[in-house]
Structure formats: C-alpha cells, structure tokens
mmCIF file of C-alpha atoms in Angstrom:
data_model
loop_
_atom_site.group_PDB
_atom_site.id
_atom_site.type_symbol
_atom_site.label_atom_id
_atom_site.label_comp_id
_atom_site.label_asym_id
_atom_site.label_seq_id
_atom_site.Cartn_x
_atom_site.Cartn_y
_atom_site.Cartn_z
ATOM 1 C CA MET Q 554 2.686 -14.472 -85.929
ATOM 2 C CA LEU Q 555 4.256 -12.978 -89.188
ATOM 3 C CA THR Q 556 3.365 -9.538 -87.912
ATOM 4 C CA LEU Q 557 5.193 -10.267 -84.555
ATOM 5 C CA LEU Q 558 8.270 -11.656 -86.496
ATOM 6 C CA LYS Q 559 8.221 -8.347 -88.599
ATOM 7 C CA SER Q 560 8.050 -6.261 -85.485
ATOM 8 C CA TYR Q 561 11.055 -8.165 -84.086
ATOM 9 C CA ASN Q 562 12.969 -7.434 -87.439
ATOM 10 C CA LEU Q 563 13.356 -11.113 -88.110
ATOM 11 C CA ILE Q 564 11.576 -11.163 -91.379
ATOM 12 C CA THR Q 565 10.671 -8.456 -94.084
ATOM 13 C CA GLU Q 566 7.895 -8.431 -96.485
ATOM 14 C CA LYS Q 567 8.185 -7.458 -100.190
ATOM 15 C CA LEU Q 568 5.403 -7.851 -102.644
ATOM 16 C CA GLY Q 569 3.463 -10.276 -100.555
ATOM 17 C CA ARG Q 570 6.630 -12.515 -99.884
ATOM 18 C CA PHE Q 571 8.516 -12.923 -96.671
ATOM 19 C CA TYR Q 572 12.285 -12.869 -96.376
ATOM 20 C CA LEU Q 573 14.750 -13.345 -93.566
ATOM 21 C CA THR Q 574 16.553 -10.244 -92.357
ATOM 22 C CA GLU Q 575 20.185 -10.054 -91.771
ATOM 23 C CA LEU Q 576 19.516 -10.398 -88.060
ATOM 24 C CA ALA Q 577 17.571 -13.689 -88.634
ATOM 25 C CA GLN Q 578 20.208 -14.923 -91.081
ATOM 26 C CA GLU Q 579 22.840 -14.380 -88.436
ATOM 27 C CA HIS Q 580 21.116 -16.204 -85.597
ATOM 28 C CA LEU Q 581 18.345 -18.375 -86.849
ATOM 29 C CA VAL Q 582 19.938 -20.376 -89.627
ATOM 30 C CA ASP Q 583 21.607 -23.718 -88.903
ATOM 31 C CA SER Q 584 24.811 -22.873 -90.813
ATOM 32 C CA ALA Q 585 25.294 -19.492 -89.231
ATOM 33 C CA GLU Q 586 28.231 -19.090 -86.882
ATOM 34 C CA TRP Q 587 26.060 -17.450 -84.211
ATOM 35 C CA CYS Q 588 22.962 -19.650 -84.555
ATOM 36 C CA LEU Q 589 20.781 -19.646 -81.480
ATOM 37 C CA GLU Q 590 18.472 -22.448 -82.827
ATOM 38 C CA PRO Q 591 19.626 -24.999 -80.247
ATOM 39 C CA TYR Q 592 18.831 -22.695 -77.340
ATOM 40 C CA ILE Q 593 15.439 -21.735 -78.710
ATOM 41 C CA ALA Q 594 14.586 -25.415 -79.429
ATOM 42 C CA SER Q 595 15.281 -26.453 -75.858
ATOM 43 C CA GLN Q 596 11.932 -24.687 -75.043
ATOM 44 C CA LYS Q 597 9.879 -26.547 -77.614
ATOM 45 C CA ASN Q 598 8.188 -29.157 -75.311
ATOM 46 C CA ARG Q 599 6.986 -26.440 -72.790
ATOM 47 C CA SER Q 600 3.126 -26.396 -72.475
ATOM 48 C CA ILE Q 601 2.965 -22.707 -73.780
ATOM 49 C CA CYS Q 602 5.017 -23.672 -76.893
ATOM 50 C CA LEU Q 603 2.933 -26.853 -77.542
ATOM 51 C CA ASP Q 604 -0.382 -24.838 -77.199
ATOM 52 C CA MET Q 605 0.843 -22.206 -79.665
ATOM 53 C CA LEU Q 606 1.902 -24.915 -82.132
ATOM 54 C CA LYS Q 607 -1.512 -26.402 -81.938
ATOM 55 C CA VAL Q 608 -3.135 -22.959 -82.550
ATOM 56 C CA LEU Q 609 -0.929 -22.656 -85.657
ATOM 57 C CA GLN Q 610 -1.567 -26.173 -86.931
ATOM 58 C CA THR Q 611 -5.403 -26.089 -86.462
ATOM 59 C CA GLY Q 612 -6.209 -22.449 -86.913
ATOM 60 C CA GLU Q 613 -8.453 -22.826 -83.804
ATOM 61 C CA PRO Q 614 -7.767 -21.009 -80.471
ATOM 62 C CA ILE Q 615 -6.942 -23.279 -77.668
ATOM 63 C CA SER Q 616 -9.727 -22.255 -75.413
ATOM 64 C CA TRP Q 617 -12.546 -22.017 -78.038
ATOM 65 C CA GLY Q 618 -15.425 -24.466 -78.267
ATOM 66 C CA ALA Q 619 -15.018 -26.090 -74.982
ATOM 67 C CA GLU Q 620 -18.808 -26.455 -74.457
ATOM 68 C CA LYS Q 621 -18.613 -27.621 -70.794
ATOM 69 C CA ASP Q 622 -16.625 -24.615 -69.812
ATOM 70 C CA GLU Q 623 -18.766 -22.226 -71.691
ATOM 71 C CA ASN Q 624 -21.857 -23.562 -70.016
ATOM 72 C CA GLU Q 625 -20.209 -23.352 -66.664
ATOM 73 C CA TRP Q 626 -19.051 -19.807 -67.400
ATOM 74 C CA ALA Q 627 -22.646 -18.712 -68.526
ATOM 75 C CA ILE Q 628 -24.217 -20.115 -65.264
ATOM 76 C CA ALA Q 629 -21.458 -18.585 -63.102
ATOM 77 C CA MET Q 630 -22.283 -15.176 -64.677
ATOM 78 C CA GLU Q 631 -25.669 -15.363 -63.270
ATOM 79 C CA LYS Q 632 -24.354 -15.479 -59.832
ATOM 80 C CA GLU Q 633 -23.777 -12.094 -58.171
ATOM 81 C CA GLU Q 634 -20.366 -13.067 -56.771
ATOM 82 C CA PHE Q 635 -18.942 -14.128 -60.043
ATOM 83 C CA ALA Q 636 -20.633 -11.136 -61.906
ATOM 84 C CA GLU Q 637 -18.795 -8.767 -59.360
ATOM 85 C CA SER Q 638 -15.511 -10.549 -59.980
ATOM 86 C CA PHE Q 639 -15.901 -10.353 -63.779
ATOM 87 C CA THR Q 640 -16.949 -6.800 -63.840
ATOM 88 C CA SER Q 641 -14.110 -5.805 -61.568
ATOM 89 C CA ALA Q 642 -11.693 -7.505 -63.946
ATOM 90 C CA MET Q 643 -13.118 -5.282 -66.867
ATOM 91 C CA ASP Q 644 -13.042 -2.223 -64.720
ATOM 92 C CA SER Q 645 -9.435 -2.664 -63.543
ATOM 93 C CA ARG Q 646 -8.229 -2.273 -67.233
ATOM 94 C CA GLY Q 647 -10.997 0.415 -68.117
ATOM 95 C CA ALA Q 648 -10.098 2.551 -64.977
ATOM 96 C CA TYR Q 649 -6.957 3.412 -66.801
ATOM 97 C CA LEU Q 650 -8.027 3.455 -70.446
ATOM 98 C CA ALA Q 651 -11.729 4.690 -70.226
ATOM 99 C CA PRO Q 652 -11.183 8.245 -69.038
ATOM 100 C CA ALA Q 653 -8.446 8.739 -71.653
ATOM 101 C CA PHE Q 654 -10.810 7.469 -74.336
ATOM 102 C CA ALA Q 655 -13.558 9.701 -73.278
ATOM 103 C CA ARG Q 656 -11.399 12.829 -73.132
ATOM 104 C CA SER Q 657 -9.835 12.023 -76.626
ATOM 105 C CA VAL Q 658 -13.050 12.488 -78.640
ATOM 106 C CA ASP Q 659 -15.199 15.689 -79.012
ATOM 107 C CA PHE Q 660 -18.791 14.657 -78.222
ATOM 108 C CA SER Q 661 -20.129 18.248 -78.231
ATOM 109 C CA GLU Q 662 -22.349 17.496 -81.304
ATOM 110 C CA TYR Q 663 -23.738 14.228 -80.144
ATOM 111 C CA SER Q 664 -26.011 13.073 -77.373
ATOM 112 C CA ARG Q 665 -26.768 9.275 -77.487
ATOM 113 C CA LEU Q 666 -24.132 6.641 -77.205
ATOM 114 C CA LEU Q 667 -24.480 2.824 -77.925
ATOM 115 C CA ASP Q 668 -21.673 0.862 -76.308
ATOM 116 C CA ILE Q 669 -21.632 -2.389 -78.395
ATOM 117 C CA GLY Q 670 -20.343 -5.441 -76.449
ATOM 118 C CA GLY Q 671 -19.621 -2.934 -73.566
ATOM 119 C CA ALA Q 672 -19.176 -5.563 -70.791
ATOM 120 C CA SER Q 673 -19.059 -3.671 -67.460
ATOM 121 C CA GLY Q 674 -20.046 -0.349 -69.204
ATOM 122 C CA ILE Q 675 -17.086 1.367 -67.753
ATOM 123 C CA TYR Q 676 -16.449 3.199 -71.063
ATOM 124 C CA SER Q 677 -20.057 4.488 -71.198
ATOM 125 C CA ALA Q 678 -19.619 5.554 -67.712
ATOM 126 C CA ALA Q 679 -16.641 7.503 -68.385
ATOM 127 C CA VAL Q 680 -18.070 9.274 -71.419
ATOM 128 C CA VAL Q 681 -21.300 10.391 -69.576
ATOM 129 C CA GLN Q 682 -19.246 11.383 -66.457
ATOM 130 C CA ILE Q 683 -16.925 13.574 -68.433
ATOM 131 C CA HIS Q 684 -19.576 14.805 -71.081
ATOM 132 C CA LYS Q 685 -22.514 15.746 -68.977
ATOM 133 C CA HIS Q 686 -24.901 16.146 -71.952
ATOM 134 C CA MET Q 687 -24.413 12.498 -73.060
ATOM 135 C CA THR Q 688 -26.383 9.485 -72.219
ATOM 136 C CA ALA Q 689 -25.445 5.900 -73.064
ATOM 137 C CA SER Q 690 -26.806 2.426 -73.484
ATOM 138 C CA VAL Q 691 -24.659 -0.736 -73.209
ATOM 139 C CA LEU Q 692 -25.521 -3.668 -75.509
ATOM 140 C CA GLU Q 693 -24.608 -7.013 -74.028
ATOM 141 C CA LYS Q 694 -25.441 -10.567 -74.694
ATOM 142 C CA PRO Q 695 -27.277 -12.441 -71.889
ATOM 143 C CA PRO Q 696 -26.141 -13.335 -69.237
ATOM 144 C CA VAL Q 697 -23.426 -10.822 -69.431
ATOM 145 C CA ASP Q 698 -25.981 -8.056 -69.421
ATOM 146 C CA LYS Q 699 -26.716 -8.998 -65.857
ATOM 147 C CA ALA Q 700 -23.052 -8.204 -64.937
ATOM 148 C CA THR Q 701 -23.477 -5.032 -66.860
ATOM 149 C CA ARG Q 702 -26.384 -3.987 -64.776
ATOM 150 C CA TYR Q 703 -24.652 -4.970 -61.631
ATOM 151 C CA SER Q 704 -21.711 -2.647 -62.580
ATOM 152 C CA VAL Q 705 -23.802 0.228 -63.674
ATOM 153 C CA ASN Q 706 -25.826 0.183 -60.540
ATOM 154 C CA LYS Q 707 -22.778 -0.130 -58.369
ATOM 155 C CA ARG Q 708 -21.556 3.176 -59.986
ATOM 156 C CA GLU Q 709 -25.007 4.730 -59.290
ATOM 157 C CA MET Q 710 -25.203 5.650 -63.072
ATOM 158 C CA ALA Q 711 -28.585 3.761 -64.049
ATOM 159 C CA ASP Q 712 -30.158 7.167 -64.605
ATOM 160 C CA ARG Q 713 -27.694 7.896 -67.421
ATOM 161 C CA VAL Q 714 -26.380 4.408 -68.627
ATOM 162 C CA SER Q 715 -29.016 1.912 -69.533
ATOM 163 C CA VAL Q 716 -28.490 -1.789 -70.496
ATOM 164 C CA ILE Q 717 -29.924 -3.537 -73.575
ATOM 165 C CA ALA Q 718 -29.895 -7.321 -73.719
ATOM 166 C CA GLY Q 719 -29.074 -8.479 -77.409
ATOM 167 C CA ASP Q 720 -26.802 -10.432 -79.544
ATOM 168 C CA MET Q 721 -24.852 -8.113 -81.776
ATOM 169 C CA PHE Q 722 -24.391 -10.820 -84.380
ATOM 170 C CA LYS Q 723 -27.906 -12.457 -84.434
ATOM 171 C CA GLU Q 724 -29.954 -9.212 -84.132
ATOM 172 C CA ASP Q 725 -30.042 -5.624 -85.715
ATOM 173 C CA LEU Q 726 -28.405 -3.072 -83.633
ATOM 174 C CA PRO Q 727 -30.772 -0.797 -81.716
ATOM 175 C CA LYS Q 728 -31.491 2.484 -83.575
ATOM 176 C CA GLY Q 729 -31.806 6.054 -82.411
ATOM 177 C CA PHE Q 730 -28.042 6.548 -81.482
ATOM 178 C CA ASP Q 731 -25.705 9.001 -83.035
ATOM 179 C CA VAL Q 732 -22.536 7.515 -81.551
ATOM 180 C CA HIS Q 733 -21.412 3.836 -81.640
ATOM 181 C CA ILE Q 734 -18.423 2.579 -79.764
ATOM 182 C CA TYR Q 735 -16.552 -0.783 -79.936
ATOM 183 C CA SER Q 736 -14.091 -0.611 -77.088
ATOM 184 C CA ASN Q 737 -11.670 -3.666 -76.964
ATOM 185 C CA VAL Q 738 -14.358 -5.744 -78.905
ATOM 186 C CA LEU Q 739 -13.259 -6.111 -82.498
ATOM 187 C CA HIS Q 740 -9.926 -7.772 -81.636
ATOM 188 C CA ASP Q 741 -11.965 -10.763 -80.447
ATOM 189 C CA TRP Q 742 -13.266 -11.455 -83.987
ATOM 190 C CA ASP Q 743 -11.880 -12.334 -87.417
ATOM 191 C CA THR Q 744 -12.159 -10.029 -90.368
ATOM 192 C CA ASP Q 745 -15.434 -11.331 -91.728
ATOM 193 C CA ASP Q 746 -17.091 -10.867 -88.314
ATOM 194 C CA VAL Q 747 -15.651 -7.382 -88.023
ATOM 195 C CA LYS Q 748 -17.121 -6.485 -91.490
ATOM 196 C CA ILE Q 749 -20.631 -7.662 -90.261
ATOM 197 C CA LEU Q 750 -20.365 -5.457 -87.187
ATOM 198 C CA LEU Q 751 -19.236 -2.421 -89.054
ATOM 199 C CA LYS Q 752 -22.084 -2.699 -91.652
ATOM 200 C CA LYS Q 753 -24.638 -3.215 -88.749
ATOM 201 C CA SER Q 754 -23.421 -0.036 -87.121
ATOM 202 C CA TYR Q 755 -23.547 1.963 -90.498
ATOM 203 C CA ASP Q 756 -27.028 0.733 -91.081
ATOM 204 C CA SER Q 757 -28.423 1.570 -87.554
ATOM 205 C CA LEU Q 758 -26.556 4.898 -86.788
ATOM 206 C CA LEU Q 759 -28.304 8.137 -87.232
ATOM 207 C CA PRO Q 760 -27.296 10.229 -90.291
ATOM 208 C CA GLU Q 761 -24.086 12.164 -89.542
ATOM 209 C CA GLY Q 762 -23.489 9.806 -86.609
ATOM 210 C CA ILE Q 763 -19.971 8.634 -85.750
ATOM 211 C CA LEU Q 764 -18.391 5.269 -85.049
ATOM 212 C CA LEU Q 765 -15.550 4.945 -82.456
ATOM 213 C CA ILE Q 766 -13.272 1.921 -82.414
ATOM 214 C CA HIS Q 767 -11.174 1.963 -79.313
ATOM 215 C CA ASP Q 768 -8.603 -0.746 -79.393
ATOM 216 C CA ALA Q 769 -4.924 -1.866 -79.658
ATOM 217 C CA HIS Q 770 -4.170 -1.337 -83.385
ATOM 218 C CA LEU Q 771 -1.142 -2.200 -85.318
ATOM 219 C CA ASN Q 772 0.424 0.426 -87.595
ATOM 220 C CA ALA Q 773 -0.438 0.622 -91.185
ATOM 221 C CA GLU Q 774 2.686 -1.425 -92.170
ATOM 222 C CA LYS Q 775 1.994 -4.233 -89.670
ATOM 223 C CA THR Q 776 5.460 -3.845 -88.367
ATOM 224 C CA GLY Q 777 4.493 -2.852 -84.763
ATOM 225 C CA PRO Q 778 4.385 -1.526 -82.092
ATOM 226 C CA ILE Q 779 5.940 -4.594 -80.746
ATOM 227 C CA GLU Q 780 3.824 -4.598 -77.634
ATOM 228 C CA ILE Q 781 0.662 -4.723 -79.908
ATOM 229 C CA ALA Q 782 2.108 -7.418 -82.209
ATOM 230 C CA GLU Q 783 2.821 -9.498 -79.071
ATOM 231 C CA TYR Q 784 -0.740 -8.908 -77.750
ATOM 232 C CA SER Q 785 -2.137 -9.881 -81.075
ATOM 233 C CA VAL Q 786 -0.449 -13.335 -80.764
ATOM 234 C CA LEU Q 787 -1.914 -13.674 -77.319
ATOM 235 C CA LEU Q 788 -5.381 -12.904 -78.682
ATOM 236 C CA MET Q 789 -4.776 -15.377 -81.525
ATOM 237 C CA SER Q 790 -4.274 -18.177 -78.896
ATOM 238 C CA SER Q 791 -7.500 -17.654 -77.074
ATOM 239 C CA THR Q 792 -9.934 -15.924 -79.505
ATOM 240 C CA ARG Q 793 -10.780 -15.936 -83.237
ATOM 241 C CA GLY Q 794 -9.398 -12.389 -83.435
ATOM 242 C CA LYS Q 795 -6.244 -10.434 -83.578
ATOM 243 C CA CYS Q 796 -5.126 -6.758 -83.367
ATOM 244 C CA HIS Q 797 -6.186 -5.308 -86.633
ATOM 245 C CA SER Q 798 -3.955 -2.590 -88.279
ATOM 246 C CA VAL Q 799 -5.223 0.929 -88.833
ATOM 247 C CA LYS Q 800 -5.022 0.319 -92.607
ATOM 248 C CA GLU Q 801 -7.195 -2.836 -92.314
ATOM 249 C CA MET Q 802 -9.726 -1.105 -90.273
ATOM 250 C CA GLU Q 803 -9.752 1.989 -92.652
ATOM 251 C CA ASP Q 804 -10.341 -0.209 -95.533
ATOM 252 C CA MET Q 805 -13.294 -2.096 -93.877
ATOM 253 C CA LEU Q 806 -14.823 1.244 -92.795
ATOM 254 C CA ILE Q 807 -14.762 2.526 -96.148
ATOM 255 C CA ASP Q 808 -16.307 -0.604 -97.639
ATOM 256 C CA ALA Q 809 -19.082 -0.311 -94.979
ATOM 257 C CA GLY Q 810 -19.762 3.280 -96.229
ATOM 258 C CA PHE Q 811 -17.989 5.397 -93.621
ATOM 259 C CA LEU Q 812 -16.216 8.661 -94.243
ATOM 260 C CA ASN Q 813 -13.760 11.152 -92.705
ATOM 261 C CA ILE Q 814 -11.692 8.389 -90.904
ATOM 262 C CA GLU Q 815 -9.120 9.631 -88.495
ATOM 263 C CA VAL Q 816 -6.930 7.887 -85.859
ATOM 264 C CA ILE Q 817 -6.579 9.360 -82.433
ATOM 265 C CA GLN Q 818 -3.912 8.163 -80.090
ATOM 266 C CA THR Q 819 -4.931 7.722 -76.394
ATOM 267 C CA VAL Q 820 -2.767 5.986 -73.709
ATOM 268 C CA GLY Q 821 -1.294 2.564 -73.175
ATOM 269 C CA LYS Q 822 -0.615 2.009 -76.903
ATOM 270 C CA ARG Q 823 -4.409 2.319 -77.505
ATOM 271 C CA SER Q 824 -6.028 4.534 -80.242
ATOM 272 C CA VAL Q 825 -9.432 5.403 -81.428
ATOM 273 C CA ILE Q 826 -10.470 5.205 -85.020
ATOM 274 C CA LYS Q 827 -13.163 7.612 -85.696
ATOM 275 C CA ALA Q 828 -15.306 7.368 -88.712
ATOM 276 C CA LYS Q 829 -18.563 9.215 -89.675
ATOM 277 C CA LYS Q 830 -21.798 8.058 -91.433
ATOM 278 C CA ASN Q 831 -22.861 10.234 -94.397
ATOM 279 C CA SER Q 832 -25.997 12.386 -94.144
ATOM 280 C CA ALA Q 833 -28.072 10.410 -96.588
#
C-alpha cells in the first residue's frame, strides 16, 4: 500500500521514513483549504473498502484459509468441465503474454525447460513452438496437474511438453533442466517463500543453466509503474504475495547464488528477470 501511495505521489520515502508530499498536504490534511477527505470518507463503508481494511488490520488475504472453498475448488479441478474453464482463464492472459515472453529470451544455448507452477502450460507451449529445439515440462501440484495435461493435450503438444505432478514447496525440484521459469508465480508468495523457491531452483538447475522470472515487477525505487503498484495491492488482498521490485528480486537472486542478472522488458508492463547459475 505504501508503494501504491508513492506511485500516486502522495508520500515520499527518505531514509526509511515516509512523508506527505505537497500534493497530499494540499488535499489530504483536515486543515487544508482543498481537503478531499470528506469525499473519500464517504466511501469507507463500501464492501471493497471494508475488505481492504481487514487485510491491512490482520495481515491476512481475505480469500485465504477458507477450507471449505479450497476443498470444493480442488474437487472441481478434477472435473473436466471446470478444468477446461480454469485453463481457458489462464490461457486468455497467456495468449497475449506468452509469445512475447518466448521471443524476448535467447534459448539457443539451452534445450530443456522446467515451467514451475506453470498452470495451463501456455508459457512452455509458446517457448517450444517458437524455439523448435526446446522441450519442456510443467511442474504442477495435484489436482492442477490434471488441468495442465488437459490443456497440453488440447494443444496437441504432449510430444514436446510433459507434465510432472509435484509440490514445489514440499519436494525438491526435478533435476536435468537447463532452464527454469516462474511465470506469474512468485507474485503469489511472500519474500520468505520466494527465497525458498529461488534456492531450490539454484540447487536443481544444471551448471550454466538460467532462471527466468516473468512477472509484473515494480521499479527499483518502488515508485511505480502505477499499474503494477495497483496490481500489487490487488494481489495483497487475495494472496500472500505482492509485486516484487526488480531490486528485491536481484538481491534475492544474488543471495541464492545466481550471477549475470538482467532485466528484459516484454509487453503489458511485464518483464523477465534472467539470472545464470555458475559453472561449479
């Protein structure tokens, strides 16, 4: 939320402290001549405002931990009709983002890709379709792996994109791959969980392998882009994650052991952070 307020130019950060900008002092202070507080406060009892207040007060996403709903979702994922609906939802976003992602990276020196938490597998499909020498495997937790297989089979790509059932947090990542991708995955998890996944990738990647993080990233100063700051607040309300900044990701990658980190812009305010495992 502080990042969003910075992107709106309502607060500024200096040495770890936050201060009102001139714009905020002009419109968000009771004593200001042009104060907008009464207008804004008129919205405070709307359900979306109350939900966000609850998230801020508890530190818990509003849709997290609803055991009944989670069980129903898991059972529904085993049904072909729901699986098709779910994977179609993932594909509708990936249809625009995945080809741009696949074209943004030079895969000429690599051959085997592991798509971690890859949902419908659309990013793997785009990579192997554009880079004919590549093969891919999608790692998904049951029962989502069934939806992944459904989507891969529907695309008639099962000969080049396989599906591995597994839990990325509870199990070691499969070995034998020289490329790992996390596409729109890390934003669902907090910093500690992201660090765990990055270390798992470093440990299981082949020497000289690369890690690709395709996501909506904030800039290094965490002042925007505004669209990503807004998306980050949306994620906060429904997951344990947020949009991480490129600086945060770089620091975590270095801590995990990665080298040669670069940021590649794609489309839709998305970017790929590329990092390389050393040869040891």
